[in-house]
């Protein structure tokens, strides 16, 4: 079983739409959670960390549900520039290993 | 501003060749990583290093080796390249005891023919 699973998409949404992605992780000992963004043919870059209390950064909201072992990313008022692949990332206690999901592709259309 | 550089963006090699991929970071990070990224499989960890001359196997080390002679440089070696090693290779670094952001290099797209 994969450590981290994501729906690959693609999610095709119009500009202005609200879209949500979920990601599940298999190891209950996982400690830190992140969403990374990867543009086509580019390297992944940190979008935001995910805290137990949930956190928001502008149009982006991340939530963690430890009981069900999933994290979510909500994007409000989608922009064309949000088109990218969103990677869910989980680390365990020693922080030396980061487990990446295979990514969810988002296409925002005019 | 953290910078992670990789020696080549695109590389084409023949089956059986020995291939060196170089990664250099300029932020004095202790931990460095090599991943490969394939469609549908995401990023998979090949090797990581938490100090000079220290290395640990990741999830898919077979067919690869690494070298870390200096803190800023982490090299991935394909001893005898095979077509199933055609992939995007990404290097990353992070400070010791940090669970925050991994900084990635731009990637090397390796094609083995």
mmCIF file of C-alpha atoms in Angstrom:
data_model
loop_
_atom_site.group_PDB
_atom_site.id
_atom_site.type_symbol
_atom_site.label_atom_id
_atom_site.label_comp_id
_atom_site.label_asym_id
_atom_site.label_seq_id
_atom_site.Cartn_x
_atom_site.Cartn_y
_atom_site.Cartn_z
ATOM 1 C CA UNK A 1 0.000 0.000 0.000
ATOM 2 C CA UNK A 2 1.296 3.449 -0.858
ATOM 3 C CA UNK A 3 2.227 5.749 2.006
ATOM 4 C CA UNK A 4 0.320 8.626 0.439
ATOM 5 C CA UNK A 5 -2.539 8.412 -2.055
ATOM 6 C CA UNK A 6 -4.103 11.125 -4.146
ATOM 7 C CA UNK A 7 -6.680 11.290 -6.891
ATOM 8 C CA UNK A 8 -4.599 12.076 -10.002
ATOM 9 C CA UNK A 9 -7.398 14.109 -11.609
ATOM 10 C CA UNK A 10 -7.331 16.124 -13.732
ATOM 11 C CA UNK A 11 -9.728 18.514 -12.109
ATOM 12 C CA UNK A 12 -10.968 20.871 -14.813
ATOM 13 C CA UNK A 13 -12.631 23.932 -13.309
ATOM 14 C CA UNK A 14 -13.612 27.401 -14.565
ATOM 15 C CA UNK A 15 -11.986 30.528 -13.246
ATOM 16 C CA UNK A 16 -13.566 31.619 -10.002
ATOM 17 C CA UNK A 17 -14.583 28.122 -8.954
ATOM 18 C CA UNK A 18 -13.838 26.529 -5.623
ATOM 19 C CA UNK A 19 -12.029 23.195 -5.799
ATOM 20 C CA UNK A 20 -10.927 20.751 -3.128
ATOM 21 C CA UNK A 21 -8.408 17.921 -3.121
ATOM 22 C CA UNK A 22 -8.011 15.180 -0.588
ATOM 23 C CA UNK A 23 -5.058 13.004 0.200
ATOM 24 C CA UNK A 24 -4.903 9.958 2.467
ATOM 25 C CA UNK A 25 -1.874 8.638 4.312
ATOM 26 C CA UNK A 26 -1.369 5.148 5.629
ATOM 27 C CA UNK A 27 0.883 5.585 8.652
ATOM 28 C CA UNK A 28 -0.731 6.925 11.798
ATOM 29 C CA UNK A 29 2.748 7.843 13.112
ATOM 30 C CA UNK A 30 3.076 10.516 10.438
ATOM 31 C CA UNK A 31 3.866 13.842 12.006
ATOM 32 C CA UNK A 32 4.196 16.616 9.480
ATOM 33 C CA UNK A 33 2.062 17.345 6.465
ATOM 34 C CA UNK A 34 2.475 19.628 3.489
ATOM 35 C CA UNK A 35 1.069 20.604 0.154
ATOM 36 C CA UNK A 36 3.592 21.263 -2.615
ATOM 37 C CA UNK A 37 2.846 22.739 -6.004
ATOM 38 C CA UNK A 38 4.586 21.579 -9.158
ATOM 39 C CA UNK A 39 4.264 23.437 -12.431
ATOM 40 C CA UNK A 40 4.774 21.595 -15.701
ATOM 41 C CA UNK A 41 8.443 20.661 -16.180
ATOM 42 C CA UNK A 42 9.440 22.454 -12.995
ATOM 43 C CA UNK A 43 10.525 21.361 -9.546
ATOM 44 C CA UNK A 44 8.074 21.057 -6.632
ATOM 45 C CA UNK A 45 7.788 24.038 -4.331
ATOM 46 C CA UNK A 46 6.195 24.300 -0.929
ATOM 47 C CA UNK A 47 2.679 25.711 -1.044
ATOM 48 C CA UNK A 48 1.782 25.381 2.609
ATOM 49 C CA UNK A 49 2.190 23.271 5.701
ATOM 50 C CA UNK A 50 -0.873 21.623 7.204
ATOM 51 C CA UNK A 51 -1.492 22.041 10.917
ATOM 52 C CA UNK A 52 -3.831 20.120 13.152
ATOM 53 C CA UNK A 53 -5.937 23.207 13.703
ATOM 54 C CA UNK A 54 -6.183 23.890 9.989
ATOM 55 C CA UNK A 55 -4.595 26.871 8.329
ATOM 56 C CA UNK A 56 -5.370 29.406 5.675
ATOM 57 C CA UNK A 57 -3.190 31.403 3.323
ATOM 58 C CA UNK A 58 -5.209 33.757 1.176
ATOM 59 C CA UNK A 59 -7.396 31.675 -1.123
ATOM 60 C CA UNK A 60 -5.883 28.401 0.097
ATOM 61 C CA UNK A 61 -7.077 26.440 3.123
ATOM 62 C CA UNK A 62 -5.488 23.237 4.373
ATOM 63 C CA UNK A 63 -7.034 20.835 6.852
ATOM 64 C CA UNK A 64 -5.775 17.748 8.657
ATOM 65 C CA UNK A 65 -7.972 14.944 9.943
ATOM 66 C CA UNK A 66 -5.801 12.609 12.006
ATOM 67 C CA UNK A 67 -8.644 10.284 12.941
ATOM 68 C CA UNK A 68 -9.384 9.513 9.298
ATOM 69 C CA UNK A 69 -5.790 10.027 8.154
ATOM 70 C CA UNK A 70 -6.407 12.508 5.412
ATOM 71 C CA UNK A 71 -5.454 16.040 4.552
ATOM 72 C CA UNK A 72 -7.272 18.413 2.267
ATOM 73 C CA UNK A 73 -6.570 21.508 0.230
ATOM 74 C CA UNK A 74 -9.301 23.963 -0.690
ATOM 75 C CA UNK A 75 -8.729 26.611 -3.334
ATOM 76 C CA UNK A 76 -11.281 29.412 -3.551
ATOM 77 C CA UNK A 77 -11.769 31.785 -6.485
ATOM 78 C CA UNK A 78 -9.494 29.738 -8.771
ATOM 79 C CA UNK A 79 -7.140 31.646 -11.052
ATOM 80 C CA UNK A 80 -5.630 30.518 -14.334
ATOM 81 C CA UNK A 81 -2.263 30.631 -12.569
ATOM 82 C CA UNK A 82 -3.417 27.960 -10.118
ATOM 83 C CA UNK A 83 -3.156 25.377 -12.905
ATOM 84 C CA UNK A 84 -0.509 22.957 -11.681
ATOM 85 C CA UNK A 85 -0.058 19.590 -10.019
ATOM 86 C CA UNK A 86 -0.551 19.579 -6.259
ATOM 87 C CA UNK A 87 1.512 17.103 -4.273
ATOM 88 C CA UNK A 88 0.580 15.872 -0.843
ATOM 89 C CA UNK A 89 3.625 15.226 1.366
ATOM 90 C CA UNK A 90 3.933 13.457 4.694
ATOM 91 C CA UNK A 91 6.900 12.933 6.993
ATOM 92 C CA UNK A 92 7.444 10.600 9.918
ATOM 93 C CA UNK A 93 9.154 11.174 13.225
ATOM 94 C CA UNK A 94 12.735 11.376 12.012
ATOM 95 C CA UNK A 95 12.047 14.001 9.333
ATOM 96 C CA UNK A 96 14.599 12.407 7.069
ATOM 97 C CA UNK A 97 12.049 10.834 4.807
ATOM 98 C CA UNK A 98 9.357 12.699 2.987
ATOM 99 C CA UNK A 99 6.623 10.667 1.331
ATOM 100 C CA UNK A 100 5.098 12.238 -1.744
ATOM 101 C CA UNK A 101 1.773 11.494 -3.297
ATOM 102 C CA UNK A 102 1.712 11.172 -7.061
ATOM 103 C CA UNK A 103 -0.087 14.486 -7.355
ATOM 104 C CA UNK A 104 -3.461 15.891 -8.369
ATOM 105 C CA UNK A 105 -3.554 17.858 -11.586
ATOM 106 C CA UNK A 106 -5.632 21.026 -11.671
ATOM 107 C CA UNK A 107 -6.595 22.817 -14.880
ATOM 108 C CA UNK A 108 -8.294 26.165 -14.439
ATOM 109 C CA UNK A 109 -10.048 27.249 -17.641
ATOM 110 C CA UNK A 110 -11.018 30.766 -18.711
ATOM 111 C CA UNK B 1 17.669 32.742 -1.197
ATOM 112 C CA UNK B 2 18.304 29.016 -1.181
ATOM 113 C CA UNK B 3 19.648 27.638 -4.369
ATOM 114 C CA UNK B 4 19.930 24.023 -5.397
ATOM 115 C CA UNK B 5 21.526 23.416 -8.769
ATOM 116 C CA UNK B 6 21.838 20.272 -10.834
ATOM 117 C CA UNK B 7 24.554 19.727 -13.395
ATOM 118 C CA UNK B 8 22.319 19.087 -16.401
ATOM 119 C CA UNK B 9 18.690 19.746 -17.325
ATOM 120 C CA UNK B 10 18.640 17.110 -20.057
ATOM 121 C CA UNK B 11 20.886 14.119 -20.531
ATOM 122 C CA UNK B 12 20.867 11.284 -23.064
ATOM 123 C CA UNK B 13 22.979 8.210 -22.353
ATOM 124 C CA UNK B 14 23.355 4.745 -23.793
ATOM 125 C CA UNK B 15 22.553 1.506 -22.014
ATOM 126 C CA UNK B 16 25.508 0.338 -19.955
ATOM 127 C CA UNK B 17 27.120 3.745 -19.568
ATOM 128 C CA UNK B 18 28.109 5.061 -16.162
ATOM 129 C CA UNK B 19 26.180 8.238 -15.417
ATOM 130 C CA UNK B 20 26.938 10.958 -12.883
ATOM 131 C CA UNK B 21 24.301 13.430 -11.755
ATOM 132 C CA UNK B 22 25.588 16.284 -9.635
ATOM 133 C CA UNK B 23 23.698 18.402 -7.134
ATOM 134 C CA UNK B 24 25.008 21.445 -5.288
ATOM 135 C CA UNK B 25 23.278 23.525 -2.618
ATOM 136 C CA UNK B 26 24.485 26.830 -1.252
ATOM 137 C CA UNK B 27 22.667 27.009 2.099
ATOM 138 C CA UNK B 28 24.878 24.772 4.228
ATOM 139 C CA UNK B 29 22.081 22.211 4.593
ATOM 140 C CA UNK B 30 22.995 18.961 6.260
ATOM 141 C CA UNK B 31 20.401 16.743 4.586
ATOM 142 C CA UNK B 32 20.309 16.072 0.882
ATOM 143 C CA UNK B 33 18.093 13.759 -1.139
ATOM 144 C CA UNK B 34 17.847 12.183 -4.562
ATOM 145 C CA UNK B 35 14.433 11.332 -5.978
ATOM 146 C CA UNK B 36 13.156 10.096 -9.282
ATOM 147 C CA UNK B 37 9.769 11.156 -10.570
ATOM 148 C CA UNK B 38 7.732 9.061 -12.961
ATOM 149 C CA UNK B 39 4.162 9.605 -14.178
ATOM 150 C CA UNK B 40 1.626 8.052 -11.839
ATOM 151 C CA UNK B 41 4.265 7.091 -9.300
ATOM 152 C CA UNK B 42 5.159 10.465 -7.852
ATOM 153 C CA UNK B 43 8.522 11.170 -6.291
ATOM 154 C CA UNK B 44 10.355 8.131 -4.986
ATOM 155 C CA UNK B 45 13.380 8.413 -2.733
ATOM 156 C CA UNK B 46 16.547 6.815 -4.066
ATOM 157 C CA UNK B 47 19.114 7.831 -1.430
ATOM 158 C CA UNK B 48 19.589 10.500 1.148
ATOM 159 C CA UNK B 49 22.523 11.835 3.109
ATOM 160 C CA UNK B 50 22.482 13.552 6.486
ATOM 161 C CA UNK B 51 26.159 14.446 6.622
ATOM 162 C CA UNK B 52 29.379 14.316 4.656
ATOM 163 C CA UNK B 53 30.275 10.730 3.768
ATOM 164 C CA UNK B 54 27.002 9.501 5.315
ATOM 165 C CA UNK B 55 24.297 7.949 3.195
ATOM 166 C CA UNK B 56 21.166 5.910 3.622
ATOM 167 C CA UNK B 57 19.144 3.954 1.134
ATOM 168 C CA UNK B 58 15.746 5.208 0.237
ATOM 169 C CA UNK B 59 12.918 3.182 -1.217
ATOM 170 C CA UNK B 60 14.453 2.351 -4.616
ATOM 171 C CA UNK B 61 18.279 2.275 -4.320
ATOM 172 C CA UNK B 62 18.875 -0.644 -6.699
ATOM 173 C CA UNK B 63 21.068 0.305 -9.622
ATOM 174 C CA UNK B 64 22.197 3.551 -7.989
ATOM 175 C CA UNK B 65 24.946 4.713 -5.690
ATOM 176 C CA UNK B 66 25.746 8.107 -4.188
ATOM 177 C CA UNK B 67 28.695 10.137 -3.026
ATOM 178 C CA UNK B 68 28.884 12.999 -0.541
ATOM 179 C CA UNK B 69 32.482 14.146 -0.180
ATOM 180 C CA UNK B 70 31.603 17.761 0.582
ATOM 181 C CA UNK B 71 28.646 19.157 2.460
ATOM 182 C CA UNK B 72 27.326 21.148 -0.460
ATOM 183 C CA UNK B 73 27.560 18.428 -3.082
ATOM 184 C CA UNK B 74 25.604 15.196 -3.430
ATOM 185 C CA UNK B 75 26.173 13.014 -6.469
ATOM 186 C CA UNK B 76 23.991 10.255 -7.850
ATOM 187 C CA UNK B 77 25.710 7.541 -9.860
ATOM 188 C CA UNK B 78 24.097 5.092 -12.215
ATOM 189 C CA UNK B 79 26.706 2.339 -12.385
ATOM 190 C CA UNK B 80 25.387 0.837 -15.616
ATOM 191 C CA UNK B 81 22.481 2.784 -17.040
ATOM 192 C CA UNK B 82 19.419 0.858 -18.175
ATOM 193 C CA UNK B 83 16.342 1.962 -20.088
ATOM 194 C CA UNK B 84 14.161 1.626 -16.985
ATOM 195 C CA UNK B 85 16.215 4.385 -15.396
ATOM 196 C CA UNK B 86 14.864 6.871 -17.902
ATOM 197 C CA UNK B 87 13.213 9.393 -15.622
ATOM 198 C CA UNK B 88 13.233 12.873 -14.105
ATOM 199 C CA UNK B 89 15.782 13.059 -11.288
ATOM 200 C CA UNK B 90 15.315 15.657 -8.583
ATOM 201 C CA UNK B 91 17.743 16.647 -5.879
ATOM 202 C CA UNK B 92 16.600 18.350 -2.684
ATOM 203 C CA UNK B 93 18.095 19.698 0.529
ATOM 204 C CA UNK B 94 16.873 20.666 3.972
ATOM 205 C CA UNK B 95 18.542 21.730 7.240
ATOM 206 C CA UNK B 96 19.091 19.065 9.885
ATOM 207 C CA UNK B 97 16.186 18.498 12.308
ATOM 208 C CA UNK B 98 13.851 20.411 10.082
ATOM 209 C CA UNK B 99 10.489 19.132 9.046
ATOM 210 C CA UNK B 100 9.658 22.125 7.003
ATOM 211 C CA UNK B 101 10.486 22.874 3.413
ATOM 212 C CA UNK B 102 12.569 20.766 1.075
ATOM 213 C CA UNK B 103 14.335 22.875 -1.527
ATOM 214 C CA UNK B 104 14.507 21.221 -4.911
ATOM 215 C CA UNK B 105 16.845 21.613 -7.819
ATOM 216 C CA UNK B 106 15.388 22.116 -11.305
ATOM 217 C CA UNK B 107 15.672 18.416 -12.146
ATOM 218 C CA UNK B 108 17.570 16.392 -14.713
ATOM 219 C CA UNK B 109 15.577 14.581 -17.355
ATOM 220 C CA UNK B 110 17.624 11.503 -18.176
ATOM 221 C CA UNK B 111 16.907 9.385 -21.216
ATOM 222 C CA UNK B 112 18.687 6.044 -21.552
ATOM 223 C CA UNK B 113 18.579 4.587 -25.051
#
